[in-house]
Amino acid sequence: MFCFIFYFWGDKIKYKIPSLTVDIFIFNENNEFILIKRKNDPFKDYWALPGGFVDYGETTEHAAVREAKEETSIDVELIKLFNVYSDPNRDPRRHTVSVFYLAHGNFDDAKADDDAGDIGVFSFDDLKGLDLAFDHRMILEEVKDYFEKD
């Protein structure tokens, strides 16, 4: 668990703060999208949106581009900041806040790397039978609703 320690009049006071993460919805002109199969716990062997932790001194935009490249080998163009997800129970390891982006990228470059054990291209119709990590089913349903309204 990460925490900052502040000193106030000589007394130690601990403050727990959430960890900042990014998730990226990489899609093409047919609204197909990339998911990675997690290589590590939690949710080992579950499908997930590419993403990860923001490094200290890094912007969320840079972290999203970096994580997309690390996990999928795809250079992405961020299209939209879609939402921020902050449910304290979204990650069993600790409280995380995820900044979620929509992005375009060349699927021909797709290759699982870093902590991704596999990579796949999916449509919204494929979601029903997939084991999805974290709160990614809810997030993908929100993206689906967004595309259907647009």
Coordinates of C-alpha atoms in Angstrom, one line a residue, residues 74-126:
I74 CA 0.8 -0.6 -30.9
D75 CA 1.6 3.1 -31.2
V76 CA -1.7 4.8 -30.4
E77 CA -3.2 8.2 -31.0
L78 CA -5.4 9.3 -28.1
I79 CA -8.8 10.4 -29.3
K80 CA -10.8 11.2 -26.2
L81 CA -10.6 11.2 -22.4
F82 CA -13.7 9.1 -21.9
N83 CA -14.1 8.9 -18.1
V84 CA -12.5 8.4 -14.7
Y85 CA -13.2 5.3 -12.7
S86 CA -12.6 5.5 -8.9
D87 CA -14.6 2.8 -7.1
P88 CA -12.3 1.8 -4.2
N89 CA -13.0 -1.9 -4.9
R90 CA -12.2 -1.9 -8.6
D91 CA -8.8 -3.5 -8.0
P92 CA -8.4 -6.1 -5.2
R93 CA -4.8 -5.0 -4.5
R94 CA -5.6 -1.4 -3.5
H95 CA -7.7 1.6 -4.2
T96 CA -6.9 2.8 -7.8
V97 CA -8.3 5.6 -9.9
S98 CA -8.2 5.0 -13.6
V99 CA -8.2 7.7 -16.3
F100 CA -9.7 6.0 -19.3
Y101 CA -8.9 7.0 -22.9
L102 CA -10.2 6.1 -26.3
A103 CA -7.5 5.6 -28.9
H104 CA -6.8 4.6 -32.5
G105 CA -3.9 2.4 -33.5
N106 CA -2.7 0.0 -36.3
F107 CA -3.9 -3.5 -35.4
D108 CA -1.4 -5.0 -37.8
D109 CA 1.3 -4.1 -35.2
A110 CA -0.5 -5.9 -32.4
K111 CA 1.7 -8.3 -30.4
A112 CA 1.3 -9.2 -26.7
D113 CA 4.3 -8.0 -24.6
D114 CA 5.2 -6.9 -21.1
D115 CA 2.6 -8.3 -18.7
A116 CA 0.2 -9.3 -21.5
G117 CA 0.2 -13.1 -22.1
D118 CA -2.0 -12.8 -25.2
I119 CA -3.8 -10.2 -27.3
G120 CA -7.0 -10.3 -29.3
V121 CA -9.3 -8.3 -31.5
F122 CA -12.9 -8.3 -30.3
S123 CA -16.3 -6.8 -31.1
F124 CA -18.9 -5.8 -28.5
D125 CA -20.8 -9.0 -29.5
D126 CA -17.9 -11.1 -28.1

